[in-house]
Amino acid sequence: MESVVQSIFVLIFTVEFIMGNLGNGFIILVNYMDMINSRKISAADHLLSALAISRIGLLWLVFTSWCIHVFYPDFFINLVMVRVVYTTWIVTFHFNAWLATCLSIFYCLKIANFSNSIFHYFKWRVKKVVSITLVLSFAVLFLNLLQSNIYMSILADEYKRSMSYNFSSRYLPEFSKLLFFSNIMFTFIAFALSLVIFLLIICSLWKHLKRMKHSLRESRDINISAHIKALQAVVAFLVLYMTFFLSLLAQLWKHTFPALIFSYTAQIAFPSVHSFVLVLGSSKLKLATLSLLRSLRCESKDAESSG
């Protein structure tokens, strides 16, 4: 029974990995083709493309870690490789979190509406606000890398004294625990910003419903639809973000094969599922998806008729 459950999780993990690469690759391809055809690309599409690239990077990091833990549990790596692996993880996840947060800020400032003068100042300078947020995130990344490097140096010195210069990947969870908790406070900033954005969109939607009670139904429906799409993207990010961290924490605390399979299946849902939420929330990407499905259907019909 246990082997059947594990096989199911392996299958789910594989499907998530393939679909995540296809979904994020589709976002990049559509925006790239649009840029070639129109010679320009919107700020939202810039953010979507950058986020999709970082999501593909995270997908392959999770997949590589899964392969090492499952197929090469006694794989030996040196401390230089450990530094490279953890630095790559920190940088990749940083951009996954902060680009999604910047996208949420962009949606909020474009869609939400408040009478506050400060909000209007930010609303008319949405690109500048997003750019400043990205620049400030680099300062957060620098501090995160600096603190993580200090922790890694201390732990590496301890391992050098007590063990050989090489150590098995099975000891990585012990090495990761302090790094995990040191990274929480840095990545929590992006989570907290997204939570504030979620509350702002909820508040804006509530005020919009009150304000538009006696207005035209068509106009009200368009605005409500825009609010709901933004909420879907932010809520999906918050839920999947929490799932990623909880699964990573479970993996560090219970390093058994069933726990690993379950943890990696939950982790890879973050860069995989969120991409499809973003596709469904974008009119351009949704139309491109429908166009692709129609062309595939026509090709399949032509193949059947010719056969």
CSV table of C-alpha atoms in Angstrom, one decimal:
chain,number,residue,atom,x,y,z
A,1,MET,CA,0.0,0.0,0.0
A,2,GLU,CA,2.8,2.4,0.9
A,3,SER,CA,4.6,1.8,-2.4
A,4,VAL,CA,1.4,2.5,-4.3
A,5,VAL,CA,1.0,5.9,-2.5
A,6,GLN,CA,4.6,6.7,-3.2
A,7,SER,CA,4.1,5.8,-6.9
A,8,ILE,CA,1.1,8.1,-7.0
A,9,PHE,CA,3.1,11.0,-5.5
A,10,VAL,CA,5.9,10.4,-8.0
A,11,LEU,CA,3.5,10.5,-10.8
A,12,ILE,CA,1.9,13.7,-9.5
A,13,PHE,CA,5.4,15.2,-9.1
A,14,THR,CA,6.3,14.3,-12.7
A,15,VAL,CA,3.1,15.7,-14.1
A,16,GLU,CA,3.6,19.0,-12.1
A,17,PHE,CA,7.2,19.3,-13.3
A,18,ILE,CA,6.2,18.8,-17.0
A,19,MET,CA,3.1,21.0,-16.8
A,20,GLY,CA,5.1,23.7,-14.9
A,21,ASN,CA,7.7,23.9,-17.6
A,22,LEU,CA,5.1,24.0,-20.4
A,23,GLY,CA,3.0,26.6,-18.6
A,24,ASN,CA,5.9,28.9,-17.8
A,25,GLY,CA,7.5,28.3,-21.2
A,26,PHE,CA,4.2,29.2,-22.9
A,27,ILE,CA,4.1,32.6,-21.0
A,28,ILE,CA,7.6,33.4,-22.2
A,29,LEU,CA,6.9,32.3,-25.8
A,30,VAL,CA,3.7,34.3,-26.1
A,31,ASN,CA,5.2,37.5,-24.7
A,32,TYR,CA,8.3,37.0,-26.9
A,33,MET,CA,6.2,36.6,-30.0
A,34,ASP,CA,4.1,39.6,-29.0
A,35,MET,CA,7.3,41.7,-28.6
A,36,ILE,CA,8.5,40.7,-32.0
A,37,ASN,CA,5.2,41.4,-33.7
A,38,SER,CA,4.4,44.7,-32.0
A,39,ARG,CA,7.9,45.9,-31.2
A,40,LYS,CA,6.9,46.6,-27.6
A,41,ILE,CA,5.9,44.8,-24.5
A,42,SER,CA,3.9,46.1,-21.5
A,43,ALA,CA,5.3,46.4,-18.0
A,44,ALA,CA,3.0,43.6,-16.8
A,45,ASP,CA,4.2,41.3,-19.5
A,46,HIS,CA,7.8,42.1,-18.6
A,47,LEU,CA,7.1,41.0,-15.0
A,48,LEU,CA,5.2,37.9,-16.2
A,49,SER,CA,8.1,36.8,-18.5
A,50,ALA,CA,10.8,37.4,-15.8
A,51,LEU,CA,8.6,35.5,-13.2
A,52,ALA,CA,8.1,32.6,-15.7
A,53,ILE,CA,11.9,32.4,-16.2
A,54,SER,CA,12.6,32.3,-12.5
A,55,ARG,CA,9.8,29.7,-12.0
A,56,ILE,CA,11.5,27.4,-14.6
A,57,GLY,CA,14.7,27.8,-12.6
A,58,LEU,CA,13.0,26.9,-9.4
A,59,LEU,CA,11.3,23.9,-11.1
A,60,TRP,CA,14.7,22.5,-12.2
A,61,LEU,CA,16.2,23.2,-8.7
A,62,VAL,CA,13.4,21.2,-7.0
A,63,PHE,CA,13.6,18.5,-9.6
A,64,THR,CA,17.4,18.2,-9.2
A,65,SER,CA,17.2,18.0,-5.4
A,66,TRP,CA,14.5,15.4,-5.8
A,67,CYS,CA,16.6,13.2,-8.1
A,68,ILE,CA,19.6,13.5,-5.7
A,69,HIS,CA,17.6,12.6,-2.6
A,70,VAL,CA,15.8,9.7,-4.4
A,71,PHE,CA,18.4,8.2,-6.6
A,72,TYR,CA,21.7,9.3,-5.0
A,73,PRO,CA,21.1,9.5,-1.2
A,74,ASP,CA,24.8,8.8,-0.5
A,75,PHE,CA,26.0,11.4,-3.1
A,76,PHE,CA,29.1,13.1,-1.7
A,77,ILE,CA,29.5,16.9,-2.3
A,78,ASN,CA,32.2,19.3,-1.1
A,79,LEU,CA,31.5,22.5,0.9
A,80,VAL,CA,32.1,24.6,-2.2
A,81,MET,CA,29.2,22.9,-4.0
A,82,VAL,CA,27.1,23.3,-0.8
A,83,ARG,CA,27.7,27.1,-1.0
A,84,VAL,CA,26.8,27.1,-4.7
A,85,VAL,CA,23.6,25.1,-4.2
A,86,TYR,CA,22.4,27.2,-1.3
A,87,THR,CA,23.3,30.5,-3.0
A,88,THR,CA,21.4,29.3,-6.1
A,89,TRP,CA,18.4,28.4,-4.0
A,90,ILE,CA,18.3,31.7,-2.2
A,91,VAL,CA,18.7,33.8,-5.4
A,92,THR,CA,16.1,31.7,-7.4
A,93,PHE,CA,13.5,31.7,-4.6
A,94,HIS,CA,14.1,35.4,-3.9
A,95,PHE,CA,13.2,36.4,-7.5
A,96,ASN,CA,10.2,33.9,-7.5
A,97,ALA,CA,8.8,35.7,-4.4
A,98,TRP,CA,9.7,39.3,-5.2
A,99,LEU,CA,8.7,39.2,-8.9
A,100,ALA,CA,5.3,37.8,-7.9
A,101,THR,CA,5.0,40.5,-5.2
A,102,CYS,CA,5.8,43.2,-7.8
A,103,LEU,CA,3.2,41.8,-10.1
A,104,SER,CA,0.7,41.9,-7.3
A,105,ILE,CA,1.6,45.6,-6.6
A,106,PHE,CA,1.2,46.3,-10.3
A,107,TYR,CA,-2.3,44.8,-10.4
A,108,CYS,CA,-3.3,46.5,-7.2
A,109,LEU,CA,-2.3,50.0,-8.3
A,110,LYS,CA,-3.8,49.5,-11.8
A,111,ILE,CA,-7.1,48.0,-10.5
A,112,ALA,CA,-7.8,49.3,-7.0
A,113,ASN,CA,-9.1,52.8,-6.4
A,114,PHE,CA,-9.0,54.8,-3.2
A,115,SER,CA,-9.6,58.5,-2.5
A,116,ASN,CA,-6.3,58.7,-0.6
A,117,SER,CA,-3.8,61.2,-2.2
A,118,ILE,CA,-0.8,59.0,-1.4
A,119,PHE,CA,-2.4,56.0,-3.2
A,120,HIS,CA,-3.2,58.2,-6.2
A,121,TYR,CA,0.4,59.4,-6.3
A,122,PHE,CA,1.6,55.7,-6.4
A,123,LYS,CA,-1.2,54.8,-8.9
A,124,TRP,CA,0.0,57.4,-11.5
A,125,ARG,CA,3.6,56.2,-11.0
A,126,VAL,CA,3.0,52.5,-11.0
A,127,LYS,CA,6.1,51.6,-13.1
A,128,LYS,CA,8.3,53.7,-10.9
A,129,VAL,CA,6.9,52.0,-7.7
A,130,VAL,CA,7.5,48.5,-9.2
A,131,SER,CA,11.0,49.5,-10.3
A,132,ILE,CA,11.9,50.9,-6.8
A,133,THR,CA,10.4,47.8,-5.2
A,134,LEU,CA,12.6,45.6,-7.3
A,135,VAL,CA,15.7,47.7,-6.5
A,136,LEU,CA,15.0,47.5,-2.8
A,137,SER,CA,14.5,43.7,-3.1
A,138,PHE,CA,18.2,43.6,-4.3
A,139,ALA,CA,19.2,45.1,-0.9
A,140,VAL,CA,17.2,42.4,0.8
A,141,LEU,CA,18.8,39.8,-1.3
A,142,PHE,CA,22.3,41.1,-0.5
A,143,LEU,CA,21.6,41.0,3.3
A,144,ASN,CA,20.1,37.5,2.9
A,145,LEU,CA,23.2,36.3,1.1
A,146,LEU,CA,25.5,38.0,3.5
A,147,GLN,CA,23.9,36.4,6.6
A,148,SER,CA,23.6,33.0,4.9
A,149,ASN,CA,27.3,33.1,3.9
A,150,ILE,CA,28.2,33.8,7.6
A,151,TYR,CA,26.1,30.8,8.7
A,152,MET,CA,27.6,28.6,6.0
A,153,SER,CA,31.1,29.6,7.0
A,154,ILE,CA,30.4,28.8,10.7
A,155,LEU,CA,28.8,25.4,9.9
A,156,ALA,CA,31.5,24.5,7.3
A,157,ASP,CA,34.2,25.1,9.9
A,158,GLU,CA,32.4,22.8,12.3
A,159,TYR,CA,32.1,20.1,9.7
A,160,LYS,CA,35.7,20.4,8.8
A,161,ARG,CA,36.7,19.9,12.4
A,162,SER,CA,34.4,17.0,13.1
A,163,MET,CA,34.2,15.2,9.7
A,164,SER,CA,36.0,15.1,6.4
A,165,TYR,CA,35.9,17.9,3.8
A,166,ASN,CA,33.3,15.9,1.9
A,167,PHE,CA,30.0,14.9,3.4
A,168,SER,CA,26.9,13.0,2.2
A,169,SER,CA,23.8,14.7,0.9
A,170,ARG,CA,21.8,13.0,3.6
A,171,TYR,CA,23.4,15.4,6.1
A,172,LEU,CA,22.2,18.5,4.1
A,173,PRO,CA,18.9,18.8,6.1
A,174,GLU,CA,20.9,19.3,9.3
A,175,PHE,CA,23.0,21.9,7.5
A,176,SER,CA,19.8,23.5,6.2
A,177,LYS,CA,17.9,24.1,9.4
A,178,LEU,CA,19.7,27.2,10.5
A,179,LEU,CA,19.8,28.6,7.0
A,180,PHE,CA,16.1,28.0,6.6
A,181,PHE,CA,15.1,30.0,9.7
A,182,SER,CA,17.6,32.8,8.8
A,183,ASN,CA,16.0,33.1,5.4
A,184,ILE,CA,12.4,33.3,6.7
A,185,MET,CA,12.6,36.9,7.9
A,186,PHE,CA,13.9,38.0,4.5
A,187,THR,CA,11.3,36.2,2.4
A,188,PHE,CA,8.6,37.1,4.8
A,189,ILE,CA,8.8,40.7,3.7
A,190,ALA,CA,7.5,39.7,0.2
A,191,PHE,CA,4.8,37.6,1.8
A,192,ALA,CA,3.7,40.5,4.1
A,193,LEU,CA,3.6,42.9,1.1
A,194,SER,CA,1.4,40.5,-0.9
A,195,LEU,CA,-0.9,40.1,2.2
A,196,VAL,CA,-1.3,43.9,2.4
A,197,ILE,CA,-2.0,44.0,-1.3
A,198,PHE,CA,-4.7,41.3,-0.9
A,199,LEU,CA,-6.4,43.3,1.8
A,200,LEU,CA,-6.2,46.5,-0.3
A,201,ILE,CA,-7.9,44.8,-3.3
A,202,ILE,CA,-10.6,43.3,-1.0
A,203,CYS,CA,-11.2,46.8,0.5
A,204,SER,CA,-11.3,48.4,-3.0
A,205,LEU,CA,-13.7,45.8,-4.3
A,206,TRP,CA,-16.0,46.3,-1.3
A,207,LYS,CA,-16.0,50.1,-1.9
A,208,HIS,CA,-16.5,49.6,-5.6
A,209,LEU,CA,-19.6,47.5,-5.0
A,210,LYS,CA,-21.1,50.1,-2.7
A,211,ARG,CA,-20.2,53.0,-5.1
A,212,MET,CA,-21.6,51.2,-8.2
A,213,LYS,CA,-24.9,50.0,-6.9
A,214,HIS,CA,-26.8,52.4,-9.0
A,215,SER,CA,-24.5,52.5,-12.0
A,216,LEU,CA,-24.6,50.6,-15.3
A,217,ARG,CA,-24.4,46.8,-14.8
A,218,GLU,CA,-21.8,46.4,-17.7
A,219,SER,CA,-19.4,48.8,-16.2
A,220,ARG,CA,-19.8,47.3,-12.8
A,221,ASP,CA,-19.2,43.8,-14.1
A,222,ILE,CA,-15.9,44.8,-15.9
A,223,ASN,CA,-14.5,46.4,-12.7
A,224,ILE,CA,-15.6,43.5,-10.5
A,225,SER,CA,-14.1,41.0,-13.0
A,226,ALA,CA,-10.7,42.9,-12.9
A,227,HIS,CA,-10.7,42.9,-9.1
A,228,ILE,CA,-11.5,39.2,-8.9
A,229,LYS,CA,-8.8,38.3,-11.4
A,230,ALA,CA,-6.3,40.2,-9.3
A,231,LEU,CA,-7.5,38.6,-6.1
A,232,GLN,CA,-7.1,35.1,-7.7
A,233,ALA,CA,-3.5,35.8,-8.6
A,234,VAL,CA,-2.6,37.2,-5.2
A,235,VAL,CA,-4.5,34.4,-3.2
A,236,ALA,CA,-2.9,31.7,-5.4
A,237,PHE,CA,0.5,33.2,-4.7
A,238,LEU,CA,-0.1,33.4,-0.9
A,239,VAL,CA,-1.5,29.9,-0.6
A,240,LEU,CA,1.2,28.3,-2.8
A,241,TYR,CA,3.9,30.3,-1.1
A,242,MET,CA,2.8,29.0,2.4
A,243,THR,CA,2.6,25.5,1.0
A,244,PHE,CA,6.1,25.7,-0.3
A,245,PHE,CA,7.5,26.8,3.0
A,246,LEU,CA,5.6,24.3,5.1
A,247,SER,CA,6.6,21.4,2.8
A,248,LEU,CA,10.2,22.6,3.0
A,249,LEU,CA,10.0,22.7,6.8
A,250,ALA,CA,8.5,19.2,6.9
A,251,GLN,CA,11.3,17.9,4.7
A,252,LEU,CA,14.0,19.3,7.0
A,253,TRP,CA,12.3,17.9,10.1
A,254,LYS,CA,11.4,14.4,8.8
A,255,HIS,CA,14.0,13.1,6.4
A,256,THR,CA,12.3,9.9,5.3
A,257,PHE,CA,11.6,8.7,1.8
A,258,PRO,CA,7.7,9.1,2.0
A,259,ALA,CA,8.1,12.5,3.6
A,260,LEU,CA,10.5,13.6,0.9
A,261,ILE,CA,8.2,12.5,-1.9
A,262,PHE,CA,5.2,14.3,-0.4
A,263,SER,CA,7.3,17.4,0.4
A,264,TYR,CA,8.8,17.7,-3.1
A,265,THR,CA,5.3,17.2,-4.7
A,266,ALA,CA,4.0,20.1,-2.6
A,267,GLN,CA,7.1,22.3,-3.3
A,268,ILE,CA,6.9,22.0,-7.1
A,269,ALA,CA,3.2,23.0,-7.0
A,270,PHE,CA,4.4,26.6,-6.2
A,271,PRO,CA,6.2,27.3,-9.5
A,272,SER,CA,3.8,25.0,-11.5
A,273,VAL,CA,0.2,25.8,-10.5
A,274,HIS,CA,0.7,29.6,-10.1
A,275,SER,CA,1.8,29.9,-13.7
A,276,PHE,CA,-1.6,28.5,-14.9
A,277,VAL,CA,-3.4,30.9,-12.5
A,278,LEU,CA,-1.5,33.8,-14.2
A,279,VAL,CA,-2.4,32.5,-17.7
A,280,LEU,CA,-6.1,32.3,-16.8
A,281,GLY,CA,-5.9,35.8,-15.3
A,282,SER,CA,-4.4,37.4,-18.5
A,283,SER,CA,-6.7,38.0,-21.4
A,284,LYS,CA,-3.9,37.9,-23.9
A,285,LEU,CA,-2.5,34.6,-22.6
A,286,LYS,CA,-6.0,33.1,-22.4
A,287,LEU,CA,-6.7,34.0,-26.0
A,288,ALA,CA,-3.4,32.5,-27.0
A,289,THR,CA,-4.2,29.3,-25.1
A,290,LEU,CA,-7.6,29.0,-26.8
A,291,SER,CA,-6.0,29.7,-30.2
A,292,LEU,CA,-3.4,27.0,-29.6
A,293,LEU,CA,-6.1,24.5,-28.5
A,294,ARG,CA,-8.1,25.2,-31.6
A,295,SER,CA,-5.1,24.8,-33.9
A,296,LEU,CA,-4.2,21.5,-32.2
A,297,ARG,CA,-7.8,20.3,-32.6
A,298,CYS,CA,-7.8,21.2,-36.3
A,299,GLU,CA,-4.6,19.4,-36.8
A,300,SER,CA,-5.9,16.3,-35.1
A,301,LYS,CA,-9.0,16.3,-37.2
A,302,ASP,CA,-6.9,16.7,-40.4
A,303,ALA,CA,-4.7,13.8,-39.3
A,304,GLU,CA,-7.8,11.6,-38.7
A,305,SER,CA,-9.3,12.5,-42.1
A,306,SER,CA,-6.1,11.9,-44.0
A,307,GLY,CA,-5.6,8.7,-42.1
